[in-house]
Coordinates of C-alpha atoms in Angstrom, one line a residue:
X1 CA -31.9 -75.4 36.4
X2 CA -28.9 -75.9 34.2
X3 CA -31.1 -77.7 31.8
X4 CA -33.5 -74.8 31.4
X5 CA -30.7 -72.4 30.9
X6 CA -29.2 -74.8 28.2
X7 CA -32.6 -74.8 26.5
X8 CA -32.9 -71.0 26.6
X9 CA -29.4 -70.8 25.1
X10 CA -30.3 -73.1 22.3
X11 CA -33.4 -71.3 21.4
X12 CA -31.3 -68.1 21.3
X13 CA -28.8 -69.6 19.0
X14 CA -31.4 -71.1 16.8
X15 CA -33.1 -67.8 16.3
X16 CA -29.7 -66.2 15.3
X17 CA -29.0 -68.9 12.8
X18 CA -32.5 -68.4 11.2
X19 CA -32.3 -64.6 11.2
X20 CA -35.2 -64.3 13.8
X21 CA -35.5 -61.7 16.5
X22 CA -36.8 -63.0 19.8
X23 CA -38.7 -60.5 22.1
X24 CA -36.5 -61.0 25.1
X25 CA -38.5 -58.4 27.1
X26 CA -41.5 -60.7 26.9
X27 CA -39.7 -63.7 28.4
X28 CA -41.1 -64.7 31.8
X29 CA -40.1 -67.1 34.5
X30 CA -42.3 -68.7 37.2
X31 CA -41.2 -71.1 39.8
X32 CA -44.0 -73.2 41.3
X33 CA -43.7 -74.1 45.0
X34 CA -43.9 -77.8 45.5
X35 CA -43.4 -77.7 49.3
X36 CA -45.3 -74.9 50.9
X37 CA -44.1 -75.8 54.4
X38 CA -40.5 -74.9 53.2
X39 CA -40.0 -71.2 54.0
X40 CA -36.6 -71.1 52.2
X41 CA -38.3 -69.7 49.0
X42 CA -39.4 -66.6 51.1
X43 CA -35.9 -65.5 51.9
X44 CA -34.6 -62.5 49.8
X45 CA -31.5 -64.4 48.4
X46 CA -33.4 -67.4 47.3
X47 CA -34.3 -65.7 44.0
X48 CA -30.6 -65.6 43.0
X49 CA -30.6 -69.5 42.8
X50 CA -33.4 -69.3 40.2
X51 CA -31.9 -66.8 37.8
X52 CA -31.6 -67.4 34.2
X53 CA -30.1 -65.2 31.5
X54 CA -31.3 -64.3 28.1
X55 CA -30.3 -62.0 25.4
X56 CA -32.0 -59.2 27.3
X57 CA -30.5 -59.9 30.7
X58 CA -31.5 -61.8 33.8
X59 CA -35.0 -63.3 34.2
X60 CA -36.4 -63.1 37.8
X61 CA -39.3 -65.1 39.2
X62 CA -42.8 -63.6 38.8
X63 CA -45.8 -64.4 40.9
X64 CA -48.2 -64.6 38.1
X65 CA -48.2 -64.5 34.2
X66 CA -50.7 -64.8 31.4
X67 CA -50.4 -67.7 28.8
X68 CA -52.9 -67.8 26.0
X69 CA -55.3 -65.5 27.8
X70 CA -55.2 -67.6 31.0
X71 CA -53.5 -66.2 34.2
X72 CA -51.3 -68.7 36.0
X73 CA -50.0 -68.1 39.5
X74 CA -47.1 -69.4 41.4
X75 CA -49.3 -71.1 44.0
X76 CA -51.4 -72.9 41.2
X77 CA -54.4 -71.0 42.3
X78 CA -57.1 -69.9 39.8
X79 CA -58.5 -67.2 42.0
X80 CA -56.9 -64.3 40.0
X81 CA -58.1 -65.8 36.6
X82 CA -61.7 -66.2 38.0
X83 CA -62.0 -62.7 39.3
X84 CA -60.6 -61.2 36.3
X85 CA -63.1 -63.1 34.0
X86 CA -66.0 -62.3 36.2
X87 CA -65.2 -58.6 36.3
X88 CA -64.8 -58.6 32.6
X89 CA -68.1 -60.4 32.2
X90 CA -69.8 -58.1 34.5
X91 CA -68.6 -55.1 32.5
X92 CA -69.9 -56.6 29.2
X93 CA -73.2 -57.5 30.8
X94 CA -73.6 -53.9 31.9
X95 CA -72.8 -52.6 28.4
X96 CA -75.3 -55.0 26.8
X97 CA -78.1 -53.9 29.2
X98 CA -77.4 -50.3 28.6
X99 CA -77.2 -50.3 24.8
X100 CA -80.1 -52.9 24.2
X101 CA -83.4 -51.7 25.8
X102 CA -85.3 -54.7 25.0
X103 CA -85.7 -57.4 27.6
X104 CA -87.2 -60.0 25.2
X105 CA -86.1 -63.4 26.3
X106 CA -84.9 -64.6 22.9
X107 CA -82.9 -61.5 22.2
X108 CA -81.5 -61.3 25.7
X109 CA -80.4 -64.8 25.7
X110 CA -78.7 -64.6 22.4
X111 CA -76.8 -61.5 23.6
X112 CA -75.8 -63.1 26.8
X113 CA -74.7 -66.4 25.2
X114 CA -72.6 -64.7 22.6
X115 CA -71.2 -61.7 24.5
X116 CA -71.2 -62.4 28.1
X117 CA -71.3 -66.2 28.8
X118 CA -68.5 -66.9 26.3
X119 CA -66.2 -64.7 28.5
X120 CA -66.9 -66.8 31.5
X121 CA -66.1 -70.2 29.8
X122 CA -62.8 -69.6 28.1
X123 CA -60.6 -72.7 28.9
X124 CA -62.9 -73.6 31.7
X125 CA -61.9 -77.4 31.8
X126 CA -58.4 -76.1 32.9
X127 CA -59.4 -73.8 35.7
X128 CA -62.8 -75.4 36.7
X129 CA -63.2 -74.2 40.4
X130 CA -64.1 -76.2 43.3
X131 CA -64.2 -73.5 46.0
X132 CA -67.9 -72.5 46.6
X133 CA -66.9 -68.8 46.8
X134 CA -65.4 -69.0 43.2
X135 CA -68.4 -71.0 41.9
X136 CA -70.7 -68.3 43.4
X137 CA -68.5 -65.5 41.9
X138 CA -69.1 -66.8 38.4
X139 CA -72.7 -67.8 38.9
X140 CA -73.6 -64.3 40.2
X141 CA -73.0 -62.8 36.7
X142 CA -75.6 -65.1 35.1
X143 CA -77.8 -64.7 38.1
X144 CA -77.9 -60.9 37.8
X145 CA -78.3 -61.0 34.0
X146 CA -81.2 -63.4 33.8
X147 CA -83.0 -61.3 36.6
X148 CA -83.5 -58.6 33.9
X149 CA -85.1 -60.9 31.3
X150 CA -88.9 -60.2 30.8
X151 CA -91.3 -62.8 32.2
X152 CA -88.8 -64.4 34.7
X153 CA -88.1 -61.6 37.1
X154 CA -90.4 -63.0 39.8
X155 CA -88.6 -66.4 39.8
X156 CA -85.6 -67.4 41.8
X157 CA -82.4 -68.2 40.2
X158 CA -83.0 -72.0 40.0
X159 CA -86.4 -71.5 38.6
X160 CA -85.1 -69.1 36.1
X161 CA -82.6 -71.6 34.8
X162 CA -85.3 -74.2 34.2
X163 CA -87.7 -71.7 32.8
X164 CA -85.2 -70.4 30.3
X165 CA -83.8 -73.8 29.5
X166 CA -80.2 -73.0 30.3
X167 CA -77.7 -74.7 32.5
X168 CA -75.8 -73.2 35.5
X169 CA -72.3 -72.2 34.6
X170 CA -71.1 -74.9 36.9
X171 CA -73.0 -77.6 35.0
X172 CA -71.8 -76.3 31.6
X173 CA -68.1 -76.5 32.9
X174 CA -68.6 -80.2 33.7
X175 CA -70.2 -80.7 30.4
X176 CA -67.2 -79.3 28.7
X177 CA -65.0 -81.5 30.6
X178 CA -67.0 -84.5 29.5
X179 CA -66.8 -83.5 25.9
X180 CA -63.1 -83.2 26.1
X181 CA -62.9 -86.6 27.8
X182 CA -64.8 -88.0 24.7
X183 CA -62.4 -86.3 22.3
X184 CA -59.4 -87.9 24.3
X185 CA -60.9 -91.4 24.3
X186 CA -61.8 -91.2 20.5
X187 CA -58.4 -89.5 19.6
X188 CA -59.9 -86.3 18.4
X189 CA -57.4 -84.4 20.5
X190 CA -54.0 -85.3 21.8
X191 CA -53.8 -87.1 25.1
X192 CA -51.0 -85.1 26.7
X193 CA -52.1 -86.2 30.3
X194 CA -51.7 -89.8 29.3
X195 CA -55.3 -90.6 30.5
X196 CA -56.1 -94.3 30.3
X197 CA -59.4 -96.0 29.5
X198 CA -60.4 -99.6 30.1
X199 CA -63.3 -101.3 28.3
X200 CA -65.6 -103.3 30.7
X201 CA -68.4 -105.5 29.3
X202 CA -71.1 -104.2 31.7
X203 CA -70.2 -100.5 32.2
X204 CA -68.4 -99.6 28.9
X205 CA -65.4 -97.3 28.8
X206 CA -64.1 -96.3 32.2
X207 CA -61.2 -93.8 32.8
X208 CA -58.4 -94.6 35.2
X209 CA -58.0 -92.2 38.1
X210 CA -54.4 -91.8 38.8
X211 CA -53.4 -92.7 42.3
X212 CA -52.2 -90.0 44.9
X213 CA -49.1 -91.0 46.8
X214 CA -49.6 -91.8 50.5
X215 CA -49.0 -89.3 53.0
X216 CA -49.8 -86.4 50.8
X217 CA -50.5 -83.0 52.4
X218 CA -53.9 -81.3 52.3
X219 CA -52.4 -78.8 49.8
X220 CA -51.3 -81.6 47.5
X221 CA -54.6 -83.3 48.0
X222 CA -56.4 -80.2 46.8
X223 CA -54.1 -79.8 43.8
X224 CA -54.8 -83.5 43.0
X225 CA -58.6 -83.1 43.2
X226 CA -58.7 -79.9 41.0
X227 CA -56.5 -81.4 38.3
X228 CA -58.1 -82.3 35.0
X229 CA -56.3 -85.7 35.1
X230 CA -58.4 -86.5 38.2
X231 CA -61.6 -84.5 37.7
X232 CA -62.0 -85.5 34.1
X233 CA -61.9 -89.4 34.7
X234 CA -64.2 -89.0 37.8
X235 CA -66.8 -87.2 35.8
X236 CA -66.5 -89.5 32.8
X237 CA -67.0 -92.5 35.0
X238 CA -70.5 -91.1 36.0
X239 CA -71.7 -91.6 32.5
X240 CA -73.9 -94.7 31.7
X241 CA -72.7 -97.2 29.2
X242 CA -75.3 -95.9 26.8
X243 CA -73.3 -92.7 26.5
X244 CA -69.6 -93.5 27.0
X245 CA -69.7 -96.1 24.0
X246 CA -71.0 -93.5 21.5
X247 CA -68.5 -93.1 18.7
X248 CA -70.1 -90.1 16.9
X249 CA -69.4 -86.7 18.5
X250 CA -72.6 -84.9 17.6
X251 CA -74.6 -87.8 18.9
X252 CA -72.6 -87.9 22.1
X253 CA -73.1 -84.2 22.6
X254 CA -76.8 -84.3 21.9
X255 CA -77.5 -87.3 24.3
X256 CA -75.2 -85.8 27.0
X257 CA -77.1 -82.5 27.0
X258 CA -80.5 -84.5 27.1
X259 CA -79.2 -86.4 30.1
X260 CA -77.9 -83.2 31.9
X261 CA -81.3 -81.5 31.5
X262 CA -82.9 -84.3 33.5
X263 CA -80.6 -83.9 36.4
X264 CA -81.4 -81.2 39.0
X265 CA -79.3 -78.1 38.5
X266 CA -79.1 -76.1 41.7
X267 CA -75.7 -74.4 41.9
X268 CA -74.5 -72.8 45.1
X269 CA -75.6 -69.2 45.4
X270 CA -76.0 -67.0 48.5
X271 CA -79.3 -67.2 50.2
X272 CA -80.2 -70.6 48.8
X273 CA -80.2 -74.0 50.6
X274 CA -78.4 -76.3 48.3
X275 CA -79.1 -80.1 48.7
X276 CA -75.4 -80.7 47.7
X277 CA -72.5 -79.0 45.7
X278 CA -74.5 -79.7 42.5
X279 CA -71.6 -81.6 40.9
X280 CA -72.6 -84.5 38.8
X281 CA -70.5 -86.6 41.2
X282 CA -72.8 -85.7 44.0
X283 CA -76.0 -86.2 42.1
X284 CA -74.7 -89.6 41.0
X285 CA -74.4 -90.6 44.7
X286 CA -78.1 -89.6 45.4
X287 CA -80.1 -92.8 45.2
X288 CA -83.3 -90.8 44.1
X289 CA -81.6 -89.8 40.9
X290 CA -79.9 -93.1 40.2
X291 CA -82.5 -94.0 37.5
X292 CA -81.2 -91.1 35.4
X293 CA -78.1 -93.1 34.9
X294 CA -80.0 -96.2 33.9
X295 CA -79.6 -97.7 37.5
X296 CA -76.0 -98.6 37.0
X297 CA -73.2 -98.4 39.3
X298 CA -70.1 -96.5 38.3

């Protein structure tokens, strides 16, 4: 705590020396709860332990805050972010459908991809959901919009995806994660999470999944599974050697999309009997689709 206060004081002093005025009213402080079984944080006097001072007064802990357009909560849940995005996308979709009366597939898909889907995918590798309810919350937006497109109204959602040649939002999020993993491997972006790769003669580049300490609680197991440092390497290790050794980004992107189009895409939606959770990790385990990965073990 004293180190953070020291850093705040240094930032304030630096701004004064450089004739800069900080917006102290915009400073926010959040404390993440590492041990949920400890009820001490719920007591009224506990917040006094976590007080920090700025030029505008005392900072008190908040339950959630927005950072670069993403809502982060103290319990490290993405539910608030996902609901806000889904609501915003639904409003935009309603506006598009009311303003543009055509239901031509080309026009409708162009409008959807540029004005609606983009809202649902901002920073998605960070908050990629694992809860079925949250996956359905996002998928429902695309399901409702595509049901209005001319010529596919009679098809169910899975059939519409195939007919319109579009991926589910769930599949696209995993695709974005794989693209970012390629960039980390090939040093196109910074490797802030220190993800490691090993080169094996038979399987190519494989990512190292960081271990979870023994005796971890269910809560920490969930955080571990949901983190990019774990989900990213696990998804990357699903790729065949023919893809994970590609050094040119456009070629990797093109061949990845081609491979994903050959894998069944049946996201969980209400009223549908899903064969699995539709993640690439699950399809990889399905022996009937093993040939899509060149018949190789991960």
